[in-house]
GROMACS .gro file of C-alpha atoms in nm:
model
  189
    1VAL     CA    1  -1.355   0.773   0.349
    2ARG     CA    2  -1.690   0.603   0.390
    3LYS     CA    3  -1.853   0.447   0.695
    4VAL     CA    4  -1.939   0.079   0.653
    5GLU     CA    5  -2.287  -0.015   0.773
    6PRO     CA    6  -2.316  -0.360   0.932
    7ASP     CA    7  -2.465  -0.643   0.729
    8PRO     CA    8  -2.795  -0.724   0.906
    9ASP     CA    9  -2.732  -1.095   0.838
   10ASP     CA   10  -2.393  -1.085   1.015
   11PRO     CA   11  -2.451  -1.120   1.391
   12ILE     CA   12  -2.091  -1.031   1.477
   13ALA     CA   13  -2.100  -0.711   1.269
   14CYS     CA   14  -2.431  -0.616   1.431
   15ARG     CA   15  -2.304  -0.688   1.785
   16LEU     CA   16  -1.991  -0.480   1.726
   17TRP     CA   17  -2.185  -0.195   1.568
   18HIS     CA   18  -2.448  -0.183   1.843
   19SER     CA   19  -2.185  -0.201   2.119
   20GLY     CA   20  -2.100   0.164   2.053
   21ARG     CA   21  -1.732   0.061   2.076
   22TRP     CA   22  -1.668  -0.004   1.707
   23LEU     CA   23  -1.644   0.183   1.381
   24HIS     CA   24  -1.550   0.050   1.036
   25THR     CA   25  -1.469   0.284   0.750
   26ARG     CA   26  -1.316   0.232   0.407
   27ALA     CA   27  -1.084   0.466   0.222
   28GLY     CA   28  -0.994   0.453  -0.144
   29ILE     CA   29  -0.616   0.471  -0.190
   30GLY     CA   30  -0.385   0.445  -0.488
   31ALA     CA   31  -0.605   0.673  -0.703
   32GLY     CA   32  -0.906   0.479  -0.578
   33HIS     CA   33  -0.784   0.144  -0.712
   34CYS     CA   34  -0.744  -0.013  -0.366
   35VAL     CA   35  -0.945  -0.012  -0.048
   36LEU     CA   36  -0.801   0.037   0.299
   37ASN     CA   37  -1.023  -0.070   0.589
   38ILE     CA   38  -0.989   0.155   0.892
   39PHE     CA   39  -1.133   0.043   1.225
   40VAL     CA   40  -1.168   0.213   1.560
   41ALA     CA   41  -1.225  -0.013   1.861
   42TYR     CA   42  -1.268   0.082   2.226
   43GLY     CA   43  -1.213  -0.214   2.457
   44ILE     CA   44  -1.425  -0.279   2.766
   45PRO     CA   45  -1.259  -0.145   3.082
   46GLY     CA   46  -1.281  -0.325   3.413
   47ASN     CA   47  -1.411  -0.658   3.284
   48GLU     CA   48  -1.141  -0.883   3.141
   49SER     CA   49  -1.389  -1.152   3.035
   50LEU     CA   50  -1.608  -0.913   2.836
   51ASN     CA   51  -1.299  -0.748   2.689
   52GLN     CA   52  -1.172  -1.090   2.572
   53GLU     CA   53  -1.509  -1.158   2.408
   54PHE     CA   54  -1.514  -0.813   2.243
   55TRP     CA   55  -1.166  -0.859   2.090
   56GLU     CA   56  -1.255  -1.209   1.972
   57GLN     CA   57  -1.546  -1.057   1.779
   58VAL     CA   58  -1.318  -0.784   1.638
   59VAL     CA   59  -1.065  -1.039   1.510
   60CYS     CA   60  -1.341  -1.263   1.371
   61TYR     CA   61  -1.499  -0.969   1.187
   62MET     CA   62  -1.167  -0.850   1.045
   63SER     CA   63  -1.070  -1.201   0.934
   64LYS     CA   64  -1.375  -1.208   0.705
   65LEU     CA   65  -1.201  -0.945   0.492
   66GLY     CA   66  -0.930  -1.190   0.387
   67ASN     CA   67  -0.598  -1.018   0.331
   68ALA     CA   68  -0.742  -0.674   0.253
   69GLY     CA   69  -0.544  -0.386   0.402
   70CYS     CA   70  -0.650  -0.293   0.755
   71ILE     CA   71  -0.559  -0.035   1.017
   72LEU     CA   72  -0.707  -0.084   1.365
   73LEU     CA   73  -0.689   0.212   1.604
   74THR     CA   74  -0.748   0.108   1.964
   75ASP     CA   75  -0.805   0.215   2.318
   76ALA     CA   76  -0.778  -0.152   2.399
   77ASN     CA   77  -0.815  -0.144   2.778
   78PHE     CA   78  -0.541  -0.403   2.821
   79ASN     CA   79  -0.167  -0.345   2.824
   80PHE     CA   80  -0.003  -0.451   2.495
   81ASP     CA   81   0.326  -0.498   2.685
   82LEU     CA   82   0.182  -0.763   2.919
   83LEU     CA   83   0.128  -1.062   2.694
   84HIS     CA   84  -0.075  -1.248   2.956
   85LYS     CA   85  -0.329  -0.962   2.941
   86VAL     CA   86  -0.360  -0.950   2.562
   87PRO     CA   87  -0.686  -1.123   2.456
   88ALA     CA   88  -0.619  -1.466   2.305
   89ALA     CA   89  -0.767  -1.384   1.962
   90LEU     CA   90  -0.545  -1.076   1.924
   91LEU     CA   91  -0.240  -1.253   2.061
   92THR     CA   92  -0.292  -1.528   1.802
   93ALA     CA   93  -0.333  -1.273   1.521
   94LEU     CA   94  -0.011  -1.101   1.632
   95ALA     CA   95   0.181  -1.428   1.676
   96ASP     CA   96   0.069  -1.552   1.332
   97GLY     CA   97   0.182  -1.225   1.173
   98TRP     CA   98  -0.169  -1.151   1.049
   99LEU     CA   99  -0.163  -0.826   1.250
  100VAL     CA  100   0.138  -0.615   1.344
  101ASP     CA  101   0.175  -0.387   1.650
  102ALA     CA  102   0.280  -0.075   1.453
  103ASP     CA  103   0.396   0.119   1.760
  104ARG     CA  104   0.616  -0.167   1.889
  105THR     CA  105   0.754  -0.248   1.544
  106PHE     CA  106   0.851   0.114   1.473
  107SER     CA  107   1.003   0.140   1.820
  108VAL     CA  108   1.221  -0.169   1.774
  109LEU     CA  109   1.330  -0.073   1.421
  110HIS     CA  110   1.430   0.280   1.522
  111GLY     CA  111   1.556   0.218   1.877
  112THR     CA  112   1.303   0.455   2.029
  113PRO     CA  113   1.047   0.406   2.307
  114CYS     CA  114   0.690   0.323   2.209
  115ALA     CA  115   0.489   0.638   2.149
  116CYS     CA  116   0.149   0.510   2.265
  117GLY     CA  117   0.086   0.544   2.633
  118PHE     CA  118  -0.172   0.611   2.901
  119THR     CA  119  -0.066   0.775   3.225
  120THR     CA  120  -0.268   0.806   3.543
  121ALA     CA  121  -0.191   0.932   3.893
  122GLY     CA  122   0.177   0.992   3.819
  123LYS     CA  123   0.242   0.626   3.731
  124PRO     CA  124   0.462   0.534   3.435
  125PRO     CA  125   0.269   0.508   3.107
  126ASN     CA  126   0.127   0.176   2.991
  127ARG     CA  127   0.028   0.084   2.638
  128ILE     CA  128  -0.349   0.037   2.655
  129ASP     CA  129  -0.370   0.241   2.334
  130GLY     CA  130  -0.228   0.108   2.012
  131LEU     CA  131  -0.238   0.073   1.640
  132LEU     CA  132  -0.252  -0.269   1.476
  133VAL     CA  133  -0.208  -0.308   1.102
  134THR     CA  134  -0.190  -0.581   0.842
  135PRO     CA  135   0.164  -0.662   0.721
  136ALA     CA  136   0.129  -0.465   0.394
  137GLN     CA  137   0.044  -0.150   0.589
  138ALA     CA  138   0.327  -0.212   0.837
  139GLY     CA  139   0.567  -0.189   0.545
  140THR     CA  140   0.439   0.158   0.456
  141LEU     CA  141   0.477   0.305   0.809
  142THR     CA  142   0.723   0.596   0.787
  143ASP     CA  143   0.692   0.775   1.122
  144VAL     CA  144   0.538   0.754   1.467
  145THR     CA  145   0.525   1.069   1.677
  146ALA     CA  146   0.362   1.138   2.015
  147LEU     CA  147   0.204   1.482   2.022
  148LYS     CA  148   0.346   1.676   2.315
  149SER     CA  149   0.093   1.955   2.365
  150HIS     CA  150  -0.262   1.829   2.403
  151SER     CA  151  -0.548   1.842   2.648
  152LEU     CA  152  -0.643   1.475   2.667
  153PRO     CA  153  -0.628   1.347   3.025
  154GLY     CA  154  -0.404   1.041   3.049
  155HIS     CA  155  -0.393   0.945   2.681
  156ALA     CA  156  -0.103   1.048   2.459
  157PRO     CA  157  -0.224   1.134   2.108
  158VAL     CA  158   0.003   0.969   1.851
  159CYS     CA  159   0.045   1.045   1.482
  160PHE     CA  160   0.123   0.742   1.263
  161THR     CA  161   0.238   0.835   0.913
  162PHE     CA  162   0.204   0.590   0.625
  163SER     CA  163   0.323   0.619   0.264
  164LEU     CA  164   0.028   0.487   0.069
  165ASP     CA  165   0.108   0.648  -0.266
  166ALA     CA  166   0.153   0.330  -0.469
  167PRO     CA  167  -0.013   0.043  -0.287
  168MET     CA  168  -0.033  -0.304  -0.428
  169GLN     CA  169  -0.327  -0.515  -0.326
  170LYS     CA  170  -0.449  -0.859  -0.413
  171VAL     CA  171  -0.744  -0.952  -0.198
  172VAL     CA  172  -0.807  -1.318  -0.127
  173LYS     CA  173  -1.127  -1.365   0.070
  174MET     CA  174  -1.173  -1.653   0.307
  175LYS     CA  175  -1.450  -1.890   0.207
  176LYS     CA  176  -1.611  -2.113   0.465
  177LEU     CA  177  -1.651  -2.459   0.321
  178PRO     CA  178  -1.925  -2.700   0.427
  179PRO     CA  179  -1.824  -2.947   0.699
  180PHE     CA  180  -1.619  -3.240   0.578
  181SER     CA  181  -1.821  -3.557   0.528
  182PRO     CA  182  -1.642  -3.890   0.510
  183PRO     CA  183  -1.705  -4.098   0.198
  184PRO     CA  184  -1.993  -4.344   0.220
  185PRO     CA  185  -1.896  -4.687   0.350
  186ASP     CA  186  -1.784  -4.941   0.091
  187ARG     CA  187  -2.070  -5.194   0.052
  188ARG     CA  188  -1.896  -5.443  -0.177
  189SER     CA  189  -1.882  -5.720   0.079
   0.00000   0.00000   0.00000
């Protein structure tokens, strides 16, 4: 696993890096033949507008990697179960199938409650923590387990197990094309 330093010419990468709420690492998998991008993101509590902006930058940054494998570990500071609270950029990525809510998907497939949860003042847990993955990684998820004995106040540590023994990866990077220019006017008149 290797930490990825931000490209100084990429303002979004620099903003995320300097926010202190973001980490990007890469791990070689499949005998080092493939790269898995692993991100940690800590959303901005108490300010929905800034949190929306932060997650927009996260999605924009991740989209630059094309379809490379990604795992995004979050303390998102919004409830994944309340769709009207999910930042628009993430909601779009989830709706388009570009990212998958690994906790929710495993829960639905196995008929179990979601494992991620944050509890405070005796209230029922809410899912401000989560794990989002690209579809290829969702297909390798084998188990999700909440750890029962821990000393973290409020947060439930969760172990996500993936089978990454024989990954297949074909990376297609997005390329930004120059703006479309209409053809010059026909001057044959």
